[in-house]
Amino acid sequence: MTTAFIGQPVSRVDGRQKVTGRATYAAEFDVPGQAHGAIVRSTVANGRIASIDSGAAERAPGVIAVLTHRNAPRLPYRAHKGAVDPDFGERLHVLQDDRVSHQWQPIALVIADTLERAIHGATLVRVTYAPETGTTDITRVEPVLPTREQADQPERRPSETRRGDPEGVLASAEVKVDQTYVIPRENHNPIEMHATIAAWDGDRLTLWDKTQWVHNTADEIAAVFGIPAQNIRVISPFVGGAFGSGLRTWPHVTLAALGARVTRRPVKVMLSRREMFYSVGYRPHTVQRVALGASRYGRLAAILHDAYQETSTYEEYSESLVNASRFLHSCPNVHTRHRIARLNVNTPTYMRAPGESSGVFAIESAMDELAAALNVDPVELRLRNEPELDEFKNLPFSSRSTKECYRIATERFGWSRRNPEPRSMRDGYWLIGWGMASATYPMNFAPASAMARLLPDGSAEVMSAASDMGPGTWTSMTQVAAETLGLPIERVNFRLGDTRLPRAPVHGGSMTMASVGSAVQAACRKAREAALARGGTNDLADALRRLGQPVEAVADVKPGDEGQRFSMHAFGAVFVEVAVDPDLGQTRVRRIVGAYGAGRIVNPKMTRSQCIGGMIGGIGMALMEHAVVDSRNGRVPNANFAEYAVPVHADAPPLMDVAFVEEHDPHVNPLGVKGVGEIAMVGVAPAITNAIFHATGKRIRELPVTPDKVL
Ligand code: MOS
């Protein structure tokens, strides 16, 4: 019997539950006596509610209550700043006043005995507005530095950095690239829409919620209602994709809890696909100027990366758009600046590889433009600018396998057969293009706890309040536990997604394997040692049988001072082949090869799936995704799956090849993992647009690359 499970391609332990429909998602819980809530939303982006008439709705069949700002209970809305909340600003206060801050803001909740009657009731609420002028158009406002700069805490995440004399050196550089790259708003579109069921029992609240962080949901709703977080239980065993939309709570969670409190029965609120576009954040629209100065040989002399993004009027969401430009390539003169543009929109949020997905698109597009200007191979250009250390932090990398990634990926791709001349490669009538980009994402490791309970029958229950939005947390944690305990996989039952379990960090930022995995390993080690010591034998099954009662151990892990000594990131390289229809301008992605140095890989099968998911997400970003915002009123006319295009199976290339560099990085965390969830998406979009340039000779700097832009 082998118990070496870490590194094995174990199939999903929850796979059978999922394919047989027995996995229960938030909206699928059937809480006895539950009523249904439908949200009434504003039809202006900025102003005040002048009048609201809920009489007809209240008289409609099946309607139990209609909550508006006029009759909803006042909520304390205590301060709450979790790790994923914007540094500055205050979340939307739901139904607390007549203020409207964004299009489709919730302004009433109709609760009825059935979903259909709630939806019908919502259509009967009559609202008039006193609109105010504002703007939802990023080109009409002057971006500003985030407030945290003025609040004198730039060390948290500096918005502006400078080393050397970037402007001066750029002005006299032998070769220059100076361009602006634009990415429109993109929305998280997981298969499962967000939903919450709320049920009160006296002053205790249970929430069945779609979330990537059960404890944060409890903390935030506790702050909203002014009750202790211990009074709130959040249950979220399965998450049908999230990509960041479930990192924090949103108004519908508060509405469900409010509705349940007023009606004294459980209330379910589920968002429609259209509501998802206005309710759970999105990747913000970004505008990024990148200027590169280089020698004729192709050594970077100056990098200027000046980026801004949209945020709401009530919160300053800001993401790490320019961070990678500070260390990805070697350069003595670097200026980076990141600003925000406040608009009458709902707050954007983290979306897969937030910051890096967008920022690396800009810098890696510019690098490709520089390679073309110099007539140097794009891989060779990067090798000529490979840094010895993190030149921003002035720290060594804990490990950095970029060169190895380029070597492996170029070989597997067949890059040496590339004719560098644009429009030189064809497959019959199709123009063929080969492009590449680098990728990077920080290694995140946050405090986490886990518990292991060993039972007399030789099985184990291992638990932590983590989430699994799809990457396979259930499975990877089971592997780590089984290997550490020395038990067969089938004897280990992992549990997650419940605030009654030991606290885990946010299921995002690619930190779950590093954090929860290390906690699971530590708890299992402790429990095994305790059982063996108490049982007086070296055989765990024997020890447990002799003891005749469960042996429990809890472990907490947290990062040490590695972050002061090392710069810790995953790195990768992405290579893409596209075929472009010269007459219709349509682009097909034919092949993607990605190579990653991401530390230890716990489950190569699921990790490959993660990477394929990221590649397909990158295809969406490059070629399809665009939430169109009507600049007159902030509406998103394509807030549906007919008109907001996402890649489907037919868009996925027949070949997606994923390779991992074997990395043994003892510095990052006890398990030696860096995480792959986010880096899998980074670099894909620029590799595609760089390939389109190679195919067509046309440089497209505004995503998505739709046929009208190619022609
Ligand atoms: Mo990821 S954007 O941290 O869910």
XYZ file of C-alpha atoms and ligand atoms in Angstrom:
715
model
C 0.000 0.000 0.000
C 1.421 3.351 -1.007
C 0.638 6.478 0.927
C 2.718 8.897 -1.150
C -0.111 11.022 -2.501
C 1.452 14.462 -2.841
C 2.444 14.866 -6.467
C 0.045 12.172 -7.692
C -2.702 12.795 -10.281
C -5.485 11.808 -7.883
C -9.002 12.183 -9.323
C -11.424 14.508 -7.585
C -12.770 13.027 -4.372
C -15.968 15.037 -4.885
C -16.228 14.241 -8.596
C -18.966 11.647 -8.227
C -21.063 13.985 -6.074
C -20.749 16.692 -8.691
C -21.546 14.653 -11.783
C -24.499 12.958 -10.102
C -25.970 16.262 -8.945
C -25.642 15.418 -5.260
C -23.308 18.325 -4.553
C -25.476 21.042 -3.039
C -24.811 24.648 -4.064
C -26.054 27.670 -2.119
C -29.386 28.149 -3.927
C -30.095 24.419 -3.827
C -30.501 24.151 -0.086
C -34.126 23.760 0.776
C -34.653 25.351 4.144
C -38.115 24.540 5.572
C -40.515 27.466 5.285
C -38.257 29.498 3.060
C -39.648 32.473 1.176
C -38.121 34.039 -1.932
C -36.785 37.527 -2.429
C -36.667 39.467 -5.704
C -34.644 42.649 -5.870
C -35.987 45.891 -7.348
C -33.141 47.876 -8.884
C -32.624 51.516 -9.747
C -32.881 52.663 -13.339
C -30.591 55.670 -12.905
C -26.873 55.675 -12.110
C -26.812 58.689 -9.828
C -29.383 60.624 -7.846
C -32.088 60.179 -5.253
C -35.284 58.216 -5.042
C -38.051 60.837 -5.233
C -40.915 58.449 -4.580
C -41.437 54.759 -4.162
C -44.875 53.164 -4.167
C -45.008 49.556 -3.051
C -48.798 49.351 -2.539
C -49.588 47.301 -5.632
C -46.746 44.927 -4.892
C -47.884 44.458 -1.304
C -51.383 43.544 -2.499
C -50.148 41.106 -5.135
C -50.821 37.397 -4.552
C -48.266 35.612 -2.412
C -46.323 38.723 -1.469
C -45.325 38.667 2.186
C -43.436 41.948 2.493
C -41.877 44.725 0.470
C -38.785 46.329 1.957
C -37.637 49.753 0.833
C -35.496 52.460 2.404
C -38.685 53.829 3.963
C -39.572 50.794 6.056
C -36.416 48.692 6.264
C -34.844 48.444 9.720
C -31.876 50.776 10.274
C -28.695 48.742 10.326
C -25.641 49.723 12.374
C -23.185 49.083 9.522
C -20.170 48.982 11.787
C -16.754 49.379 10.252
C -15.386 46.258 8.628
C -12.091 45.953 6.821
C -11.288 42.427 5.809
C -8.271 41.457 3.765
C -10.269 41.785 0.559
C -12.122 45.026 1.217
C -11.072 48.221 -0.514
C -8.612 50.207 1.594
C -10.825 53.273 1.552
C -14.495 53.986 1.237
C -17.596 52.388 2.667
C -19.624 49.579 1.205
C -23.098 50.222 -0.084
C -25.595 50.660 2.748
C -28.537 48.636 1.544
C -32.024 50.196 1.859
C -30.756 52.739 4.399
C -31.498 55.970 2.524
C -32.761 57.400 -0.768
C -29.293 57.724 -2.361
C -28.594 55.966 -5.670
C -24.909 55.530 -6.499
C -24.965 53.211 -9.472
C -27.172 51.732 -12.147
C -29.200 48.746 -10.952
C -28.491 49.429 -7.309
C -30.877 47.437 -5.066
C -33.648 49.768 -3.884
C -36.309 47.314 -2.704
C -36.776 43.658 -1.878
C -40.073 41.903 -2.577
C -40.545 38.732 -0.538
C -43.156 36.186 -1.588
C -44.029 32.559 -1.057
C -42.727 31.574 -4.481
C -39.974 32.924 -6.682
C -42.425 33.708 -9.486
C -44.689 35.743 -7.200
C -41.690 37.630 -5.814
C -40.500 38.482 -9.343
C -44.010 39.556 -10.322
C -44.304 41.678 -7.174
C -41.022 43.384 -7.993
C -42.432 44.539 -11.341
C -45.245 46.346 -9.498
C -43.063 48.658 -7.401
C -43.326 52.199 -8.804
C -40.293 54.445 -8.409
C -39.483 57.992 -9.487
C -36.075 59.581 -9.242
C -34.417 62.945 -8.854
C -31.448 62.182 -11.057
C -28.137 63.962 -10.647
C -25.373 64.370 -13.148
C -22.480 62.033 -12.827
C -20.469 59.920 -15.136
C -19.898 56.281 -15.909
C -17.364 57.056 -18.646
C -13.735 56.535 -17.667
C -12.540 58.941 -20.373
C -14.401 61.829 -18.732
C -12.796 61.890 -15.296
C -9.294 62.736 -14.187
C -7.767 59.717 -12.461
C -6.308 60.306 -8.990
C -3.929 58.480 -6.693
C -5.771 56.220 -4.253
C -6.569 57.847 -0.900
C -4.145 55.540 0.866
C -1.381 57.672 -0.665
C -2.725 60.816 0.965
C -3.449 58.857 4.132
C 0.282 58.410 4.394
C 0.312 54.659 4.239
C 1.847 54.013 0.839
C 3.910 51.183 2.312
C 0.772 49.045 2.290
C 0.937 48.913 -1.494
C 2.718 51.819 -3.112
C 0.796 53.431 -5.959
C 3.810 55.214 -7.359
C 7.445 54.111 -7.445
C 10.531 55.456 -9.121
C 14.108 54.296 -9.439
C 16.824 56.001 -11.487
C 15.824 58.613 -14.053
C 13.205 56.905 -16.234
C 11.942 59.999 -18.100
C 15.437 61.319 -18.832
C 16.768 57.970 -19.978
C 13.671 57.303 -22.093
C 14.104 60.641 -23.876
C 17.590 59.719 -25.039
C 17.059 55.967 -25.566
C 18.247 54.454 -28.849
C 14.977 52.608 -29.362
C 11.583 53.497 -27.907
C 8.117 52.058 -27.627
C 5.433 54.279 -26.109
C 1.863 53.050 -26.328
C -1.452 52.894 -24.504
C -3.240 49.618 -23.844
C -6.913 49.388 -22.981
C -8.878 46.555 -21.417
C -12.640 47.004 -21.069
C -14.688 45.924 -18.096
C -15.015 42.145 -17.812
C -17.413 40.265 -15.566
C -17.020 37.088 -13.571
C -19.348 34.623 -15.178
C -19.199 31.414 -13.164
C -21.804 28.800 -14.027
C -23.355 29.167 -10.587
C -24.969 32.529 -9.958
C -24.560 34.076 -6.521
C -27.232 33.140 -4.008
C -27.880 33.362 -0.298
C -30.427 31.765 2.009
C -30.728 33.468 5.383
C -32.452 32.035 8.436
C -32.639 33.619 11.910
C -33.100 31.729 15.126
C -33.473 34.455 17.741
C -30.320 36.511 17.463
C -28.446 33.800 15.610
C -28.206 33.797 11.847
C -27.394 30.987 9.430
C -26.361 31.851 5.884
C -26.114 29.345 3.059
C -24.064 31.455 0.743
C -21.921 31.289 -2.345
C -18.637 32.571 -0.997
C -14.890 32.114 -1.269
C -14.454 32.907 2.422
C -17.073 31.813 4.933
C -15.444 33.585 7.884
C -15.302 36.887 6.051
C -18.997 36.591 5.193
C -19.747 36.047 8.889
C -17.514 38.960 9.923
C -18.943 41.357 7.388
C -22.604 40.540 7.987
C -21.931 40.705 11.736
C -20.648 44.249 11.224
C -23.669 45.179 9.100
C -26.159 43.907 11.690
C -24.106 44.825 14.744
C -24.060 41.317 16.180
C -21.109 39.126 17.203
C -19.601 37.134 14.350
C -19.918 34.017 16.524
C -23.696 34.372 16.159
C -23.449 33.801 12.430
C -22.885 30.444 10.806
C -21.987 30.417 7.127
C -22.338 27.196 5.163
C -20.844 26.927 1.698
C -19.695 23.425 0.824
C -19.640 23.808 -2.960
C -18.920 26.818 -5.130
C -19.682 26.570 -8.839
C -16.850 28.833 -9.960
C -16.284 32.339 -8.667
C -12.969 33.802 -9.957
C -12.987 36.455 -7.234
C -16.670 37.437 -7.183
C -17.086 35.507 -3.925
C -14.190 37.046 -2.048
C -16.315 39.591 -0.178
C -20.021 39.918 0.538
C -22.387 41.914 -1.632
C -25.744 43.648 -1.099
C -27.852 40.567 -1.844
C -26.408 38.810 1.226
C -27.523 41.684 3.444
C -30.905 41.734 1.688
C -31.504 38.051 2.349
C -30.663 38.483 6.029
C -32.772 41.638 6.273
C -35.717 39.969 4.548
C -35.494 36.958 6.846
C -35.427 39.175 9.900
C -38.476 41.183 8.887
C -40.605 38.235 7.729
C -39.396 35.905 10.497
C -38.846 33.108 8.034
C -35.918 31.941 5.936
C -35.445 33.974 2.753
C -33.608 32.950 -0.377
C -32.202 35.518 -2.788
C -30.606 34.329 -5.990
C -29.197 36.664 -8.610
C -30.085 36.338 -12.264
C -27.333 36.337 -14.864
C -28.177 39.951 -15.690
C -28.005 40.958 -12.033
C -24.549 39.387 -11.767
C -23.248 42.180 -14.014
C -24.259 44.860 -11.491
C -23.903 43.097 -8.190
C -20.739 41.121 -7.518
C -17.870 43.219 -8.850
C -16.029 42.894 -12.143
C -12.575 43.340 -13.595
C -12.278 47.125 -13.932
C -11.817 48.911 -17.219
C -8.132 49.880 -17.419
C -6.061 52.341 -19.430
C -2.308 51.778 -19.322
C 0.553 53.683 -20.869
C 3.776 51.721 -21.173
C 6.946 53.338 -22.494
C 10.102 51.305 -22.947
C 13.542 52.668 -23.795
C 16.269 50.251 -24.846
C 19.700 50.006 -26.391
C 20.072 48.736 -29.967
C 21.161 45.417 -28.484
C 17.884 45.227 -26.589
C 18.862 45.979 -23.027
C 16.069 47.834 -21.264
C 17.149 51.284 -20.121
C 13.814 52.715 -18.994
C 10.325 51.453 -18.170
C 7.382 53.785 -17.564
C 4.128 52.109 -16.650
C 1.297 54.505 -15.841
C -2.073 52.854 -15.351
C -5.527 53.731 -14.145
C -8.766 51.887 -13.583
C -12.369 52.555 -12.749
C -13.798 52.334 -9.242
C -17.061 53.413 -7.625
C -17.868 56.683 -5.856
C -18.270 54.918 -2.503
C -15.253 52.592 -2.407
C -11.703 52.699 -3.696
C -11.054 49.296 -5.139
C -7.553 49.345 -6.563
C -5.518 46.479 -7.938
C -1.853 45.780 -8.564
C -1.792 46.843 -12.219
C 1.814 48.011 -12.314
C 3.465 45.742 -9.739
C 4.957 43.186 -12.111
C 6.639 45.920 -14.172
C 8.842 46.673 -11.167
C 10.653 43.328 -11.192
C 9.654 41.142 -14.152
C 12.470 42.460 -16.367
C 15.816 43.948 -15.405
C 15.923 47.731 -15.803
C 17.723 50.464 -13.863
C 15.252 53.306 -14.547
C 11.631 52.545 -13.729
C 8.585 54.632 -12.982
C 5.276 53.008 -12.096
C 2.082 54.742 -11.148
C -1.366 53.423 -10.483
C -4.429 55.639 -10.244
C -8.177 55.267 -9.931
C -11.079 56.960 -11.688
C -14.193 57.357 -9.548
C -17.379 56.716 -11.504
C -21.065 56.215 -10.759
C -20.708 52.473 -11.007
C -20.860 49.578 -8.585
C -17.487 48.687 -7.092
C -15.232 46.454 -9.178
C -13.350 43.643 -7.466
C -10.696 40.996 -7.830
C -11.058 38.834 -10.917
C -8.675 36.001 -11.642
C -5.088 37.290 -11.317
C -6.409 40.759 -10.429
C -3.857 43.375 -11.429
C -1.402 41.004 -13.046
C -3.796 39.796 -15.770
C -4.241 43.392 -16.910
C -0.827 44.848 -16.066
C 1.160 42.027 -17.626
C -0.939 42.384 -20.779
C 0.387 45.931 -21.116
C 4.039 45.263 -20.307
C 4.253 42.044 -22.333
C 2.566 43.673 -25.326
C 5.099 46.502 -25.131
C 7.965 43.997 -24.903
C 6.713 42.379 -28.102
C 6.556 45.772 -29.794
C 10.125 46.399 -28.672
C 11.261 43.009 -30.018
C 9.677 43.866 -33.370
C 11.284 47.331 -33.398
C 14.704 45.817 -32.635
C 14.249 42.819 -34.886
C 15.163 40.586 -31.964
C 13.370 37.349 -31.141
C 10.830 38.000 -28.331
C 12.250 35.192 -26.186
C 15.802 36.408 -26.751
C 14.753 39.940 -25.743
C 13.480 38.625 -22.431
C 16.619 36.572 -21.852
C 18.721 39.690 -22.414
C 16.738 41.383 -19.644
C 16.569 38.544 -17.160
C 17.168 40.034 -13.684
C 19.551 38.537 -11.133
C 17.319 39.651 -8.281
C 14.121 41.586 -7.589
C 15.426 45.032 -8.493
C 12.462 46.787 -6.883
C 12.691 45.162 -3.462
C 16.416 44.574 -3.805
C 15.911 41.018 -2.595
C 16.834 37.670 -4.116
C 14.003 35.610 -5.583
C 13.230 32.581 -3.437
C 13.248 30.812 -6.798
C 12.692 32.023 -10.352
C 12.533 29.581 -13.224
C 11.782 31.904 -16.109
C 14.747 30.742 -18.235
C 13.753 27.134 -17.692
C 10.154 28.013 -18.603
C 11.270 29.657 -21.863
C 13.488 26.656 -22.680
C 10.806 24.037 -22.008
C 8.004 25.952 -23.694
C 9.997 26.927 -26.815
C 11.023 23.290 -27.260
C 7.531 21.910 -26.829
C 6.096 24.604 -29.064
C 8.731 24.300 -31.809
C 9.475 28.034 -31.592
C 12.774 27.687 -33.522
C 10.754 27.109 -36.703
C 9.147 30.549 -36.407
C 9.732 32.952 -39.283
C 9.935 36.317 -37.474
C 8.459 38.244 -40.411
C 4.772 39.190 -39.838
C 2.329 37.681 -42.372
C 5.007 35.178 -43.404
C 3.398 32.007 -42.102
C 0.274 30.506 -43.647
C -1.825 27.406 -43.514
C -3.577 27.494 -46.863
C -5.823 30.476 -46.676
C -5.322 31.177 -42.944
C -2.655 33.571 -41.681
C -0.678 31.872 -38.923
C 0.886 33.755 -36.019
C 3.103 32.628 -33.180
C 3.377 34.811 -30.106
C 4.569 34.562 -26.551
C 4.529 36.380 -23.216
C 5.941 35.999 -19.731
C 3.765 35.436 -16.698
C 4.129 36.064 -13.008
C 1.982 36.066 -9.896
C 2.967 36.555 -6.248
C 3.269 33.635 -3.859
C 0.716 34.308 -1.146
C 0.747 32.486 2.171
C -1.620 33.607 4.946
C -2.335 32.350 8.466
C -4.513 29.227 8.451
C -5.787 26.616 10.892
C -6.865 23.019 10.492
C -7.965 20.168 12.689
C -7.372 16.444 12.334
C -9.482 13.907 14.199
C -8.310 10.318 14.090
C -10.981 7.734 14.831
C -10.667 4.309 16.459
C -11.604 2.591 13.177
C -8.424 3.946 11.601
C -10.074 6.664 9.555
C -9.591 10.405 9.834
C -11.670 13.543 9.607
C -9.641 16.569 8.635
C -11.152 20.017 8.410
C -10.610 23.669 7.769
C -13.060 26.429 6.830
C -11.609 26.671 3.350
C -13.576 26.880 0.098
C -13.351 24.993 -3.150
C -14.543 27.099 -6.064
C -13.306 24.476 -8.506
C -9.526 24.042 -8.256
C -9.924 20.877 -6.196
C -9.331 21.878 -2.575
C -11.315 18.873 -1.323
C -8.976 16.568 -3.206
C -5.618 18.237 -2.657
C -6.237 18.571 1.087
C -7.263 14.922 1.248
C -3.972 14.038 -0.463
C -1.888 16.075 1.962
C -3.774 14.628 4.941
C -3.573 11.017 3.747
C 0.123 11.244 3.001
C 0.948 12.948 6.303
C -1.115 10.493 8.308
C 0.037 7.481 6.318
C -3.537 6.468 5.534
C -5.215 5.431 2.301
C -7.101 8.274 0.571
C -10.451 6.533 1.146
C -9.864 6.614 4.908
C -9.617 10.405 4.991
C -12.705 12.574 4.977
C -11.917 16.257 4.437
C -14.465 18.925 5.320
C -14.567 22.598 4.394
C -16.967 25.490 3.772
C -18.409 26.012 7.277
C -17.565 28.665 9.872
C -17.743 25.971 12.568
C -14.435 24.628 11.231
C -10.998 26.115 11.999
C -10.398 29.421 10.281
C -8.847 29.522 6.808
C -7.788 32.540 4.787
C -9.585 33.801 1.732
C -9.881 31.231 -1.057
C -8.228 33.530 -3.542
C -4.894 35.036 -4.431
C -3.733 31.480 -5.202
C -3.026 30.986 -1.506
C -5.199 28.034 -0.502
C -2.720 25.243 -1.190
C 0.128 27.129 0.492
C -1.882 28.195 3.535
C -4.570 25.599 4.199
C -2.333 22.835 2.830
C 0.412 23.716 5.303
C -2.130 23.836 8.154
C -3.577 20.451 7.181
C -0.090 18.973 7.053
C 0.765 20.407 10.483
C -2.496 19.237 12.089
C -2.115 15.732 10.665
C 1.482 15.493 11.853
C 0.447 16.546 15.333
C -2.488 14.149 15.495
C -0.439 11.230 14.214
C 2.377 11.867 16.683
C -0.091 12.198 19.553
C -1.855 8.963 18.639
C 1.390 7.011 18.285
C 2.771 8.376 21.558
C -0.390 7.671 23.503
C -0.962 4.306 21.838
C 2.631 3.270 22.492
C 3.187 1.793 19.035
C 4.551 2.776 15.641
C 1.477 1.573 13.796
C -1.229 4.209 13.570
C -4.152 1.805 13.038
C -2.976 -0.227 16.016
C -2.595 2.851 18.170
C -6.069 4.123 17.346
C -7.674 0.762 17.992
C -5.945 0.482 21.365
C -6.926 4.005 22.364
C -10.564 3.344 21.472
C -11.375 7.050 21.279
C -10.714 9.869 18.854
C -7.409 11.709 18.885
C -7.659 15.353 17.875
C -5.091 17.979 17.017
C -5.439 21.561 15.843
C -2.600 23.394 14.126
C -2.111 26.991 13.089
C 0.443 28.046 10.517
C 1.581 31.504 9.567
C 4.335 33.030 7.480
C 7.646 33.874 9.121
C 10.094 36.532 7.961
C 10.710 34.980 4.521
C 8.975 37.964 2.934
C 11.680 40.260 4.306
C 14.434 38.049 2.923
C 13.035 36.919 -0.405
C 10.908 38.080 -3.278
C 8.485 35.216 -3.791
C 6.581 34.705 -7.020
C 5.540 32.051 -9.484
C 6.823 32.632 -13.008
C 5.835 31.223 -16.359
C 5.909 31.544 -20.125
C 2.989 31.215 -22.510
C 3.270 30.441 -26.238
C 0.338 30.646 -28.608
C -0.463 29.823 -32.212
C -3.347 31.659 -33.832
C -4.936 31.360 -37.232
C -6.511 34.553 -38.579
C -9.019 34.642 -41.391
C -7.626 37.367 -43.691
C -11.050 38.215 -45.142
C -13.288 37.983 -42.095
C -10.773 39.004 -39.409
C -11.752 36.106 -37.208
C -9.083 34.686 -34.900
C -8.867 31.052 -33.828
C -6.439 30.020 -31.116
C -4.930 26.743 -32.308
C -2.363 25.871 -29.666
C -1.242 27.109 -26.276
C 1.862 25.883 -24.510
C 2.453 27.105 -20.972
C 5.434 26.346 -18.753
C 5.378 27.342 -15.102
C 7.717 27.432 -12.160
C 5.160 27.305 -9.378
C 6.917 25.342 -6.666
C 5.674 21.930 -5.692
C 2.701 20.567 -7.615
C 0.436 18.625 -5.268
C -1.853 17.202 -7.944
C -0.605 17.413 -11.542
C -3.982 16.380 -12.970
C -5.972 19.113 -11.245
C -3.184 21.638 -11.701
C -3.224 20.988 -15.409
C -6.998 21.517 -15.342
C -6.435 24.806 -13.500
C -3.982 25.913 -16.167
C -6.289 24.933 -18.993
C -9.021 26.941 -17.285
C -6.705 29.920 -17.080
C -5.766 29.581 -20.740
C -9.425 29.515 -21.762
C -10.063 32.510 -19.523
C -7.207 34.242 -21.336
C -8.827 33.477 -24.695
C -11.988 35.136 -23.412
C -10.034 38.170 -22.274
C -8.116 38.455 -25.549
C -10.878 37.795 -28.053
C -14.339 38.057 -26.527
C -15.092 39.494 -23.122
C -16.381 43.035 -23.012
C -19.059 44.350 -20.696
C -20.236 47.331 -22.713
C -21.091 50.254 -20.448
C -23.553 52.771 -21.865
C -21.821 56.055 -21.088
C -25.169 57.857 -20.789
C -26.515 55.836 -17.886
C -24.120 53.089 -16.816
C -26.291 50.306 -18.180
C -24.640 47.187 -19.533
C -26.685 46.394 -22.636
C -24.977 43.052 -23.128
C -25.461 41.776 -19.569
C -26.466 38.324 -20.765
C -24.881 35.224 -22.265
C -26.217 35.915 -25.737
C -24.192 39.099 -26.087
C -21.410 38.894 -23.491
C -19.297 36.280 -25.217
C -17.239 33.806 -23.208
C -15.246 30.944 -24.697
C -17.123 27.680 -25.133
C -15.695 24.268 -26.001
C -15.591 25.182 -29.680
C -13.282 28.098 -28.848
C -10.834 26.004 -26.837
C -7.797 24.992 -28.877
C -7.311 21.291 -29.547
C -3.883 21.529 -27.954
C -3.305 23.027 -24.525
C 0.020 21.811 -23.260
C 1.014 22.520 -19.652
C 4.491 21.897 -18.263
C 5.896 22.469 -14.793
C 9.494 23.177 -13.953
C 10.521 21.067 -10.995
C 11.114 23.598 -8.251
C 12.158 22.876 -4.681
C 11.655 26.151 -2.916
C 12.165 25.753 0.842
C 11.476 29.428 1.542
C 7.888 29.986 0.474
C 5.885 27.858 2.950
C 6.093 24.436 4.618
C 4.596 22.655 1.593
C 6.832 24.454 -0.919
C 3.912 25.376 -3.185
C 3.416 28.726 -4.925
C -0.125 28.288 -6.261
C -1.224 28.237 -9.891
C -4.825 29.475 -9.944
C -3.986 32.998 -11.003
C -0.734 32.690 -12.930
C -2.564 30.295 -15.243
C -4.404 33.283 -16.696
C -1.517 35.766 -16.728
C 0.292 36.173 -20.041
C -2.306 34.369 -22.126
C -3.983 37.499 -23.546
C -0.709 39.222 -24.577
C 0.633 35.974 -26.066
C -2.524 35.872 -28.211
C -2.376 39.506 -29.319
C 1.353 39.167 -29.993
C 0.546 36.134 -32.147
C -2.129 38.156 -33.975
C 0.492 40.806 -34.735
C 2.774 38.106 -36.082
C -0.036 36.679 -38.208
C -1.350 39.956 -39.580
C 1.206 42.722 -38.996
C -1.484 44.568 -37.088
C -0.906 45.609 -33.483
C -4.129 45.725 -31.505
C -3.856 47.469 -28.178
C -7.468 47.449 -27.098
C -9.109 44.226 -25.993
C -10.992 42.240 -27.001
C -9.583 41.623 -30.475
C -12.811 41.381 -32.431
C -12.860 40.986 -36.231
C -13.608 44.697 -36.824
C -10.280 45.573 -35.187
C -8.321 43.001 -37.186
C -9.620 44.146 -40.575
Mo -9.037 35.071 -7.065
S -9.407 36.871 -8.019
O -8.167 35.733 -5.762
O -10.554 34.494 -6.633
